[in-house]
mmCIF file of C-alpha atoms and ligand atoms in Angstrom:
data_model
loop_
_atom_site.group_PDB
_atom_site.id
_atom_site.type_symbol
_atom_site.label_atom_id
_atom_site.label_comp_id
_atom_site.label_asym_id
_atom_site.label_seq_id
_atom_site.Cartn_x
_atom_site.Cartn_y
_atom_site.Cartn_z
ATOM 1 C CA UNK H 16 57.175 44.574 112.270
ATOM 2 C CA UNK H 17 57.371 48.004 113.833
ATOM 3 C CA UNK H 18 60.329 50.041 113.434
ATOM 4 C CA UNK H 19 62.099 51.320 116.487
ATOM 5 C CA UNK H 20 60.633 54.376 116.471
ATOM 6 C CA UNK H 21 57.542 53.217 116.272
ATOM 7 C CA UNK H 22 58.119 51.508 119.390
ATOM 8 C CA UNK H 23 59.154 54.437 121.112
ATOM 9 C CA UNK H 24 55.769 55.740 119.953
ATOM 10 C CA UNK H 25 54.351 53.122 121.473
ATOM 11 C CA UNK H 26 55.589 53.258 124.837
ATOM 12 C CA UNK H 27 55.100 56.854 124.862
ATOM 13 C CA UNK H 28 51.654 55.917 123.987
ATOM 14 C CA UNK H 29 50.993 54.281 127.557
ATOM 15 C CA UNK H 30 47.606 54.402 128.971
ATOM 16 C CA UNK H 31 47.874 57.023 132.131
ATOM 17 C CA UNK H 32 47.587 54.145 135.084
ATOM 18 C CA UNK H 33 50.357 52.370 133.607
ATOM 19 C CA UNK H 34 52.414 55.952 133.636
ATOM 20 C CA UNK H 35 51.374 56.090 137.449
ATOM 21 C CA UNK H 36 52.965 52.462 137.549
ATOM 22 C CA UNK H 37 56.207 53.345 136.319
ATOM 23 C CA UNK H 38 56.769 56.360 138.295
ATOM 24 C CA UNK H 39 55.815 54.656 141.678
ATOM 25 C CA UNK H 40 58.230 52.024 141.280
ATOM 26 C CA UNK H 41 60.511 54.093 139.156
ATOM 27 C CA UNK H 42 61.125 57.000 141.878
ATOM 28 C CA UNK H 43 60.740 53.876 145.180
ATOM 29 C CA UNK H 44 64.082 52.207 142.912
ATOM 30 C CA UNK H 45 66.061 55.077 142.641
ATOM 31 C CA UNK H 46 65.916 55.658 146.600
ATOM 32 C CA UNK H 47 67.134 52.332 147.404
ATOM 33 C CA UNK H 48 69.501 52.388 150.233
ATOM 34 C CA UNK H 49 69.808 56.320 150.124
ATOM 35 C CA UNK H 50 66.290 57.053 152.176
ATOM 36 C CA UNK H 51 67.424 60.673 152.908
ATOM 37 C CA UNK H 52 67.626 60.962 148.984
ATOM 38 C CA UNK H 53 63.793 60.750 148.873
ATOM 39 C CA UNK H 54 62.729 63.821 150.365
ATOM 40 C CA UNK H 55 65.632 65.794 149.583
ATOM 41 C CA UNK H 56 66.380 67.458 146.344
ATOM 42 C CA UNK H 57 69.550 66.736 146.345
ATOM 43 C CA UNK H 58 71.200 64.661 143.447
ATOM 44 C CA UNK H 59 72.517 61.547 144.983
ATOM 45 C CA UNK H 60 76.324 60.925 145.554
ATOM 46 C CA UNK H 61 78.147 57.770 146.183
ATOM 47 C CA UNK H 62 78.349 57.514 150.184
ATOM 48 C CA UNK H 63 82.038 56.682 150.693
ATOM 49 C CA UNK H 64 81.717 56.327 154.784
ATOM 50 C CA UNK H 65 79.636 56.149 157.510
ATOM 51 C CA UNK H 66 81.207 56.842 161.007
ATOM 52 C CA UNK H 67 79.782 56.368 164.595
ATOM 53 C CA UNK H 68 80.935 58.882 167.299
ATOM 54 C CA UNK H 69 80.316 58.317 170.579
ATOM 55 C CA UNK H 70 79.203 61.284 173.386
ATOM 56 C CA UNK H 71 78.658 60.385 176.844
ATOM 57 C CA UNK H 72 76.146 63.609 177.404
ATOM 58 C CA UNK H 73 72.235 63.849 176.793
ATOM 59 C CA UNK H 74 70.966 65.118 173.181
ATOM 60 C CA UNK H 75 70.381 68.617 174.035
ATOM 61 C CA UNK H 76 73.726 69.124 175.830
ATOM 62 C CA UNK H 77 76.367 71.344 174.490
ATOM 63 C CA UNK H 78 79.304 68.793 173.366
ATOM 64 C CA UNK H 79 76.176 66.712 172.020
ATOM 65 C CA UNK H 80 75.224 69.509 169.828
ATOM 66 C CA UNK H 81 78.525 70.788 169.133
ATOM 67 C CA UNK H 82 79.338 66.968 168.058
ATOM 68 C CA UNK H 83 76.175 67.273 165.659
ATOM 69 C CA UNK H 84 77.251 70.354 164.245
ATOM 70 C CA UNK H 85 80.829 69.283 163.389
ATOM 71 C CA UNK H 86 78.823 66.406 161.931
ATOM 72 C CA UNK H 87 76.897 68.543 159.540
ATOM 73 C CA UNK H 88 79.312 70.781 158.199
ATOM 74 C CA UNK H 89 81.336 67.164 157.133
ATOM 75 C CA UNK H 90 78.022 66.100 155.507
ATOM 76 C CA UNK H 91 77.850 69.298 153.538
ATOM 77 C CA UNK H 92 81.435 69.767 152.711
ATOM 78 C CA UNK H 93 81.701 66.343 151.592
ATOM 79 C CA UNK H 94 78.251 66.677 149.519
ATOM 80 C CA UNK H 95 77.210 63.755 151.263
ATOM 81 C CA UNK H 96 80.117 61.300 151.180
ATOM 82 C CA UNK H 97 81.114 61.537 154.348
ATOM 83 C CA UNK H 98 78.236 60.659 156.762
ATOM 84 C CA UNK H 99 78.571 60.665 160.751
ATOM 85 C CA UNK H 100 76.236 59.401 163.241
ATOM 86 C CA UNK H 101 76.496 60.980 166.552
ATOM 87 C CA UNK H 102 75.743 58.305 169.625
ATOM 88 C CA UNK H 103 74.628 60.304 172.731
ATOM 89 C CA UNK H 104 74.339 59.329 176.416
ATOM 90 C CA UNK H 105 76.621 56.866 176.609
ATOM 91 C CA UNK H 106 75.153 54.441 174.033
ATOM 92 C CA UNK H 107 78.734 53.107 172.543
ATOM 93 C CA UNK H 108 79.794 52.736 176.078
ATOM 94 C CA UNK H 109 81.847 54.782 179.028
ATOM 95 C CA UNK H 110 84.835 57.082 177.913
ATOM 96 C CA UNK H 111 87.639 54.365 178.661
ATOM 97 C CA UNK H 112 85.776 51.959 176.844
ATOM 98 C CA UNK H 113 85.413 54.233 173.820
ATOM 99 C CA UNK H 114 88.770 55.652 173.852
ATOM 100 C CA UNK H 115 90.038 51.725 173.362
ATOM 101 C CA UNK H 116 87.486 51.131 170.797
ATOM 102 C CA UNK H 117 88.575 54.578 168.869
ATOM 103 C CA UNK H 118 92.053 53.385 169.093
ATOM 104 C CA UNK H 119 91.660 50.149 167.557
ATOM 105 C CA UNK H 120 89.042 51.636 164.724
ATOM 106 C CA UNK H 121 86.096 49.911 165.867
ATOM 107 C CA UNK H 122 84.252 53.758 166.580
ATOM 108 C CA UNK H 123 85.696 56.208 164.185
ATOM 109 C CA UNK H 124 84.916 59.440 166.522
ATOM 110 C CA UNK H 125 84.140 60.322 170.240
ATOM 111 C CA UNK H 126 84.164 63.051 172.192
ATOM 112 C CA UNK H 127 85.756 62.877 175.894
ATOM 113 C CA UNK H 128 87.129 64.788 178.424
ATOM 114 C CA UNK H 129 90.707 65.167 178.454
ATOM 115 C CA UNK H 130 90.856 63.701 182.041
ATOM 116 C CA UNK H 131 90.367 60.175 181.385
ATOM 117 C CA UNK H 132 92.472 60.399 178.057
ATOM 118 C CA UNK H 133 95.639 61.172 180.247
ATOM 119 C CA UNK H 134 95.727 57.348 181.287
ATOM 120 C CA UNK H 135 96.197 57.187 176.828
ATOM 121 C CA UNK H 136 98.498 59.863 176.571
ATOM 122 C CA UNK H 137 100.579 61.448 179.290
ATOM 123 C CA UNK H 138 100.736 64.981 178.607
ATOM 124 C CA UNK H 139 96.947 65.592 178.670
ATOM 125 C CA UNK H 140 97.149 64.551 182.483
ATOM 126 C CA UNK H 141 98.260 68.399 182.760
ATOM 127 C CA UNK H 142 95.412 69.733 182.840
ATOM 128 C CA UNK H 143 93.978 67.465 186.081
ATOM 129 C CA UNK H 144 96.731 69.428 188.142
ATOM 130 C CA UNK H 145 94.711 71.292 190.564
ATOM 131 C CA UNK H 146 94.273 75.014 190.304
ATOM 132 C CA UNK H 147 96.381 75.769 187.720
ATOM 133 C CA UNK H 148 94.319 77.994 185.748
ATOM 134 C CA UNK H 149 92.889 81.379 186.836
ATOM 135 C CA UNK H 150 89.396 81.061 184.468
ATOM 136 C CA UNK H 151 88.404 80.051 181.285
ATOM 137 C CA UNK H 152 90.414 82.376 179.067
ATOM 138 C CA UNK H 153 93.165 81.277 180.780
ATOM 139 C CA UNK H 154 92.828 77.950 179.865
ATOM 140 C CA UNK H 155 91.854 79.358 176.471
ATOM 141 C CA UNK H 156 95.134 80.751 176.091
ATOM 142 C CA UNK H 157 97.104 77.386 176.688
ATOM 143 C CA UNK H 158 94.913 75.481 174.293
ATOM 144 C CA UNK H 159 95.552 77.846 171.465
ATOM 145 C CA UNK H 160 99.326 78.462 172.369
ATOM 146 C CA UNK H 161 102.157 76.093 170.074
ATOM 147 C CA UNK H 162 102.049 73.668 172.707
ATOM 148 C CA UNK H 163 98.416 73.368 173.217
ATOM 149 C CA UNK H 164 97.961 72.949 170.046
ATOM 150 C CA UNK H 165 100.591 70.232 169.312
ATOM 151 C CA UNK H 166 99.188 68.112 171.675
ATOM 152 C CA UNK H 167 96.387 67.069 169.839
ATOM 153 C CA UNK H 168 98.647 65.759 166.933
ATOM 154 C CA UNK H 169 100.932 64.139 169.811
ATOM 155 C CA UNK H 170 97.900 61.608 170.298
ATOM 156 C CA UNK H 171 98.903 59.968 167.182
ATOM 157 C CA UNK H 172 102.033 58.305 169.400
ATOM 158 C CA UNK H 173 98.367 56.791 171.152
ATOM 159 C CA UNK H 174 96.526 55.660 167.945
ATOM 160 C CA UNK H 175 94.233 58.932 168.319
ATOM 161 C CA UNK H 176 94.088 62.277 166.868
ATOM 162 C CA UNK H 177 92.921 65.230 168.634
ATOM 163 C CA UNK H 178 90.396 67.500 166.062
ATOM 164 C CA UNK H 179 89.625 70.305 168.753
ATOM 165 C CA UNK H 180 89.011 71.278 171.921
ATOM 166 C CA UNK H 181 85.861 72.418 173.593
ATOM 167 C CA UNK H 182 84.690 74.133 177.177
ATOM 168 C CA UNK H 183 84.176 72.064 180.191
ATOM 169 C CA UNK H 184 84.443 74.917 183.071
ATOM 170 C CA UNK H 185 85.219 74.553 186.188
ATOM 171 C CA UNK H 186 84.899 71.287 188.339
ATOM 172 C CA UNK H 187 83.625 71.660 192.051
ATOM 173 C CA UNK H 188 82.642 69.278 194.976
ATOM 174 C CA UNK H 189 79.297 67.842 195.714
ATOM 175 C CA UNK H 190 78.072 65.800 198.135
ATOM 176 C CA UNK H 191 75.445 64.192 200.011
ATOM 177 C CA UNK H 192 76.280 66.214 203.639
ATOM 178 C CA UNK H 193 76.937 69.625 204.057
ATOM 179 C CA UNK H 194 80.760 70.537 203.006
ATOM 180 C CA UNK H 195 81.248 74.183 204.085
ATOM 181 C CA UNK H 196 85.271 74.184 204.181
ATOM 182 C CA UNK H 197 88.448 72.041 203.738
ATOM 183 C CA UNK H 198 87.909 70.031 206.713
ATOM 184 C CA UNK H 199 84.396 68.867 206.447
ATOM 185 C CA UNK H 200 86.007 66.920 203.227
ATOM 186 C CA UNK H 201 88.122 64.585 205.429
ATOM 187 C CA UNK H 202 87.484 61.207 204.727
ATOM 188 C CA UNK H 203 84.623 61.133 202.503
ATOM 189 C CA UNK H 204 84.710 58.841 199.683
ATOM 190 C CA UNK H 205 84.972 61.056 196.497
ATOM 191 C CA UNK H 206 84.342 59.677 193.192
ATOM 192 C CA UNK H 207 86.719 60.912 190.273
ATOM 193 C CA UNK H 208 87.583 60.702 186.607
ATOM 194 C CA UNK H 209 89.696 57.802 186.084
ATOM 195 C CA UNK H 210 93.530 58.778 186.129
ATOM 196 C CA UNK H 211 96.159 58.845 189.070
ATOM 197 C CA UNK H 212 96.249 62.336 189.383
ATOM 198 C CA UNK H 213 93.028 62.462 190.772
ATOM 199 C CA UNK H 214 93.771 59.992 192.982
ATOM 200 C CA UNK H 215 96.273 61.906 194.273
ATOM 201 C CA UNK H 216 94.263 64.861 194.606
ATOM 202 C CA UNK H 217 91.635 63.906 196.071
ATOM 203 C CA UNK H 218 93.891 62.005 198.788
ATOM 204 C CA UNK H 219 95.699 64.768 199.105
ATOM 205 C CA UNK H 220 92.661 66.775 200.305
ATOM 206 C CA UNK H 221 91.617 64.235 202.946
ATOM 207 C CA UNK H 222 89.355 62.695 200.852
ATOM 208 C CA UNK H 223 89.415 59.020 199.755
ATOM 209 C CA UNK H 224 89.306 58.632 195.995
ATOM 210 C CA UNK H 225 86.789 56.363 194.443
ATOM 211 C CA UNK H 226 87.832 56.383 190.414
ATOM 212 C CA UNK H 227 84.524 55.058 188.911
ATOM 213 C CA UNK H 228 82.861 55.416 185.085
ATOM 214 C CA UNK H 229 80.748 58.431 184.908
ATOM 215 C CA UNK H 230 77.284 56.098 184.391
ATOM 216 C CA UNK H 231 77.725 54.642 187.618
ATOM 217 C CA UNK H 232 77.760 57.849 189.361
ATOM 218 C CA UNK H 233 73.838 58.601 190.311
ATOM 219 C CA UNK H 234 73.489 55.020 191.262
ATOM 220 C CA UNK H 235 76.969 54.815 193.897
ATOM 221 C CA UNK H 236 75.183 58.147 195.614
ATOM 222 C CA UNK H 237 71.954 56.445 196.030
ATOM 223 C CA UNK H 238 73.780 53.352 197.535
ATOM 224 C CA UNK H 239 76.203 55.912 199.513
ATOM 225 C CA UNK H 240 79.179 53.955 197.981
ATOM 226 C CA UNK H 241 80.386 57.209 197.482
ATOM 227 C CA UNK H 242 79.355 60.343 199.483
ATOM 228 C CA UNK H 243 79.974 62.791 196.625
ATOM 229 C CA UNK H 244 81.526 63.287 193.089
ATOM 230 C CA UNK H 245 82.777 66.645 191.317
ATOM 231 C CA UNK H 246 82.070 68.241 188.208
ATOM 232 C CA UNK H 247 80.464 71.512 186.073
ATOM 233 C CA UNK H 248 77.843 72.821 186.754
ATOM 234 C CA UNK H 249 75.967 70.972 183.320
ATOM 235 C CA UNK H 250 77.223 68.013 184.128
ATOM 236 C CA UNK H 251 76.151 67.829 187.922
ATOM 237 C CA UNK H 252 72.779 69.299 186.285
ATOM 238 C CA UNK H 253 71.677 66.963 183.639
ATOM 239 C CA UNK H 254 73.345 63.516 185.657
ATOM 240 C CA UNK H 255 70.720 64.250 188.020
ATOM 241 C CA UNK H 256 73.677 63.845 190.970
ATOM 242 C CA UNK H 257 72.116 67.190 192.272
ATOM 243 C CA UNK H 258 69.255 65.112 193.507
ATOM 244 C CA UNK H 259 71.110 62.729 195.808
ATOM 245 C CA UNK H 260 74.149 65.143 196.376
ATOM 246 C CA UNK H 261 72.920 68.577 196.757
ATOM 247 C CA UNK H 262 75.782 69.855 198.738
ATOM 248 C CA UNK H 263 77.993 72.212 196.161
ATOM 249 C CA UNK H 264 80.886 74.037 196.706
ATOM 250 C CA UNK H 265 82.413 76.357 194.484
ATOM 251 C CA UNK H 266 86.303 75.539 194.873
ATOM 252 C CA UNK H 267 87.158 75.539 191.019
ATOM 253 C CA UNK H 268 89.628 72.750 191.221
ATOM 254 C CA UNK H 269 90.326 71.848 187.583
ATOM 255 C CA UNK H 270 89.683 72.910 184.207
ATOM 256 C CA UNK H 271 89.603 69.931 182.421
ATOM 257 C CA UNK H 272 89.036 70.913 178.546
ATOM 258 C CA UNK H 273 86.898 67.986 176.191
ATOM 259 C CA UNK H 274 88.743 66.870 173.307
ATOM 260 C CA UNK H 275 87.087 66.166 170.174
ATOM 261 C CA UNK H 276 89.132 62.843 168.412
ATOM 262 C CA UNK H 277 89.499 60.842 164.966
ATOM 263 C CA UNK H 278 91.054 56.803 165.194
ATOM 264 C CA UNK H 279 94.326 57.303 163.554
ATOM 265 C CA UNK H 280 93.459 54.120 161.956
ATOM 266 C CA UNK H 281 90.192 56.031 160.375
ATOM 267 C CA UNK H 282 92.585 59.174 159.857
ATOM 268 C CA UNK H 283 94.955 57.299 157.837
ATOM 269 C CA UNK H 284 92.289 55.581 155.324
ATOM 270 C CA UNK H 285 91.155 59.207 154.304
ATOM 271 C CA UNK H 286 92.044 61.616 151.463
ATOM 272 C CA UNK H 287 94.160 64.680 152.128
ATOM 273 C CA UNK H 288 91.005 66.664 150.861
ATOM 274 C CA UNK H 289 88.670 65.205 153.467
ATOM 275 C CA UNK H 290 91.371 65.164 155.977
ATOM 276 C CA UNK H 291 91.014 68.889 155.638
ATOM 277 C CA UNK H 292 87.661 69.035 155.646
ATOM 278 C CA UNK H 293 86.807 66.915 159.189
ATOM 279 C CA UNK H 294 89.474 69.112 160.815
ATOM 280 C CA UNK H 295 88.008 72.028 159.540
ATOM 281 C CA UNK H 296 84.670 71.268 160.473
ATOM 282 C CA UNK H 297 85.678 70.116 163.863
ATOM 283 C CA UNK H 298 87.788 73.575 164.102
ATOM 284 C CA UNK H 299 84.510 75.618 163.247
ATOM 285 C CA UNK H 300 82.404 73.715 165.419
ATOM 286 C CA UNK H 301 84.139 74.771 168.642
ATOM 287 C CA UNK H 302 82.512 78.396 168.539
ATOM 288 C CA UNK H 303 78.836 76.254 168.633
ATOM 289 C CA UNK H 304 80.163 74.733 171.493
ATOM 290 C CA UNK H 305 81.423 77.925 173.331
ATOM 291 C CA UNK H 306 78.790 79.775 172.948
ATOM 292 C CA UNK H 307 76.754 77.205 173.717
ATOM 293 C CA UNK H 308 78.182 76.084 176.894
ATOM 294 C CA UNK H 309 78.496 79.899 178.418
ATOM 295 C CA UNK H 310 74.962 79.969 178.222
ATOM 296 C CA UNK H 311 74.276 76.699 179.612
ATOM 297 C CA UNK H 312 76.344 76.773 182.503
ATOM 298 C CA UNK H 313 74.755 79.869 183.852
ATOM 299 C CA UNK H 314 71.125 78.520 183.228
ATOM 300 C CA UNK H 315 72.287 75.063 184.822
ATOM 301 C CA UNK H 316 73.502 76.887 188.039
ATOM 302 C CA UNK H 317 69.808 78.682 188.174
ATOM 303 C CA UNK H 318 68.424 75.293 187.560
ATOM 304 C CA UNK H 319 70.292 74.225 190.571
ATOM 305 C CA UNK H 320 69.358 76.908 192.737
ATOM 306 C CA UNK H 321 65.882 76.844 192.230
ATOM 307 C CA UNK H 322 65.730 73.036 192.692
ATOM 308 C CA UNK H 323 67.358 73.436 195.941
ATOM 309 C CA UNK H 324 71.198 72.951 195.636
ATOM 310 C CA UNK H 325 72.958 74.499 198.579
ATOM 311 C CA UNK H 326 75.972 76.749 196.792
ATOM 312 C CA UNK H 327 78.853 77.212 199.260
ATOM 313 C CA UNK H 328 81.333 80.123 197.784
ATOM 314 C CA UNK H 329 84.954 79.531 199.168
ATOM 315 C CA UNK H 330 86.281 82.756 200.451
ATOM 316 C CA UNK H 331 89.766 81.490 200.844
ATOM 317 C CA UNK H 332 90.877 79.130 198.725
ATOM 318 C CA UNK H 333 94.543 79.035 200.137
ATOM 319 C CA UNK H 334 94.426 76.270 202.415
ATOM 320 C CA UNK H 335 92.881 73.872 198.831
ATOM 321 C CA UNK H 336 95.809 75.377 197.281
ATOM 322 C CA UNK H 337 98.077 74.628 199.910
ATOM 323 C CA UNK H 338 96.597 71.040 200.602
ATOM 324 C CA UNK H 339 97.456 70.140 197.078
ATOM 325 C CA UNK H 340 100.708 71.090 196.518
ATOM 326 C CA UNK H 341 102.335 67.869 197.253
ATOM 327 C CA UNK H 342 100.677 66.879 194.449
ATOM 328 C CA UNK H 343 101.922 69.874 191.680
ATOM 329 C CA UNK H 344 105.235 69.280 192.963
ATOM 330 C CA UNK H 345 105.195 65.476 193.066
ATOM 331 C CA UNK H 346 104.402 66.295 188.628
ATOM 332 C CA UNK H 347 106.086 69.330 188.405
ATOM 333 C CA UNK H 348 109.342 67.566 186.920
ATOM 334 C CA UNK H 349 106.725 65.661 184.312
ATOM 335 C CA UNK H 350 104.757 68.597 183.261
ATOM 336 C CA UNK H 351 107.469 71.284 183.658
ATOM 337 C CA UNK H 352 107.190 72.618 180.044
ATOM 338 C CA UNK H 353 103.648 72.597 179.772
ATOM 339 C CA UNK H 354 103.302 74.266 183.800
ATOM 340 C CA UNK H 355 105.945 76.866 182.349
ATOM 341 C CA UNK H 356 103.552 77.888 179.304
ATOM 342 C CA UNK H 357 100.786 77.926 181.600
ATOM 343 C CA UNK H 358 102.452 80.566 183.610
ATOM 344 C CA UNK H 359 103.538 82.364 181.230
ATOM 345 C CA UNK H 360 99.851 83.390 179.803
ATOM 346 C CA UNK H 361 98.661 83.827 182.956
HETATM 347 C C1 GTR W 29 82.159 65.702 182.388
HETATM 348 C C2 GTR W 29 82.687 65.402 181.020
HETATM 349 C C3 GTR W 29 82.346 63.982 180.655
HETATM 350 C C4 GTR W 29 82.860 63.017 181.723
HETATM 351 C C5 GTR W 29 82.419 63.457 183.098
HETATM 352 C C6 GTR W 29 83.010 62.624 184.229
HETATM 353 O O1 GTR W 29 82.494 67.029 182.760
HETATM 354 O O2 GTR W 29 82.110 66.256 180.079
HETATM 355 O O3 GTR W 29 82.870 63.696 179.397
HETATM 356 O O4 GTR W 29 84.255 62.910 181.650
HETATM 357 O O5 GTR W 29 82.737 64.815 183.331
HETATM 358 O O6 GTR W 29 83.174 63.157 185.308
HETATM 359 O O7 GTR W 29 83.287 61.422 184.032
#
């Protein structure tokens, strides 16, 4: 009988294929269900979660990769534990449909513009109040005053939690005939971001307001359901509405931020030390996205001029102004501390 260390001999002993044996199957075990372990070095740690977030934009567009890099600085700062899967172009659905889905825990993550989040949460209808701010560090300002801040934790009274902000720019008219001033708007359906301050905006202009999901868009200007829309410069851009709608006028009504957001059902199953760590991540992202979206939005306004996009500048912007003012005053009462902040770092 041989000893136990003759044994070990023995196996040690191995002819060379049955060495190559071992290690094939040896290294394909030790990979199972961890692929990524494979090619990287990495020593492998227990996943503890794997989250979805959803992003209505293309892969290449700024929130997209802004999303992906608040994504990998939670995979590295976690070592691995924390995993999250960014869905682009609308895959998990339109932003109303995700924000419900985010609020019940069924997506952990999603990125949306703060517009249709004010029909969730009140206060962020503020900043669909037309002309309120005089540019982006304006806005800027607000976001990263007491207030602006504290409104992302005041989406936990909505089953949501507000990481960060990010840049959205201004939002101008397009539209399938030529709009050159106030009055060439009357009566032309207008589709906008779903809340009821748009409606009121855009009736309040002349317009008639067609609230619609953002997908639907392209396809509502090809029908001429709608005889324009409004948004950035990206977003008209890389929605292709430029090629129906190719009418643009630069009246700057709205500076409607993007909001980067947890499920406060999610939120609440983590760990104080990796509650730290997503809204750090998400905090550090937002320069990605900046400087990101300052470049983009002047290369997607050169994209539209040389494709053919007729820019119309508005000289005077008074009579918008004036137009609208039924509707600042008919919120004023509702958004009075947030309008007097706003003023104040003007
Ligand atoms: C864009 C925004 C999208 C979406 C879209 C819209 O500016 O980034 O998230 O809200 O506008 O008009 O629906």
């Amino acid at each position: 009988m041989p000893n136990s260390s003759e044994k070990t001999l023995n196996f040690i002993r191995l002819p060379v294929w049955a060495w190559g044996l071992l290690f094939f199957f040896g290294a394909n075990l030790a990979g199972c269900g961890q692929p990524e372990m494979k090619s990287a070095k990495i020593r492998p740690v227990p996943r503890d979660y794997v989250f979805r977030l959803a992003e209505t934009h293309p892969p290449d567009f700024p929130t997209t990769l802004a999303d992906k890099k608040f994504a990998e600085l939670v995979f590295q700062r976690t070592n691995g534990r924390i995993k999250i899967d960014v869905f682009a172009s609308s895959q998990l659905g339109e932003e109303r449909a995700v924000i419900e889905q985010v609020q019940l825990g069924a997506i952990e993550f999603t990125r949306v513009s703060a517009a249709p989040l004010a029909e969730f949460n009140k206060q962020f209808g503020v900043f669909s109040l037309p002309y309120i701010f005089d540019d982006d560090a304006h806005l800027w300002r607000f976001l990263g005053t007491e207030t602006g801040i504290k409104m992302l934790d005041n989406l936990e009274i909505s089953h949501l939690k507000g990481l960060a902000y990010y840049s959205a720019g201004a939002r101008h008219f397009y539209t399938k005939k030529m709009v050159k001033s106030l009055a060439d708007l009357k009566g032309l359906r207008i589709r906008v971001q779903q809340n009821k301050i748009n409606m009121d905006l855009i009736n309040a202009l002349g317009a008639v307001a067609i609230p619609t999901p953002y997908g639907e868009v392209l396809s509502d200007l090809k029908s001429s359901a709608i005889d324009g829309a409004e948004n950035n410069p990206p977003s008209y851009l890389t929605a292709k509405h430029f090629q129906v709608a190719k009418y643009y006028i630069l009246d700057g009504h709205q500076r409607v931020p993007e909001v980067l957001l947890i499920s406060k059902i999610t939120w609440d199953k983590l760990s104080n030390e990796d509650r730290e760590i997503i809204k750090q991540a998400a905090l550090d992202s937002v320069k990605t996205q900046r400087e990101l979206w300052n470049k983009f939005e002047k290369e997607a306004m050169e994209k539209l001029k040389s494709a053919g996009v007729v820019i119309t500048e508005v000289k005077d912007i008074k009579p918008w102004k004036s137009a609208v003012k039924p509707v600042i005053d008919k919120y004023r009462a509702e958004y009075e501390k947030e309008l007097e902040i706003i003023n104040k770092v003007r």
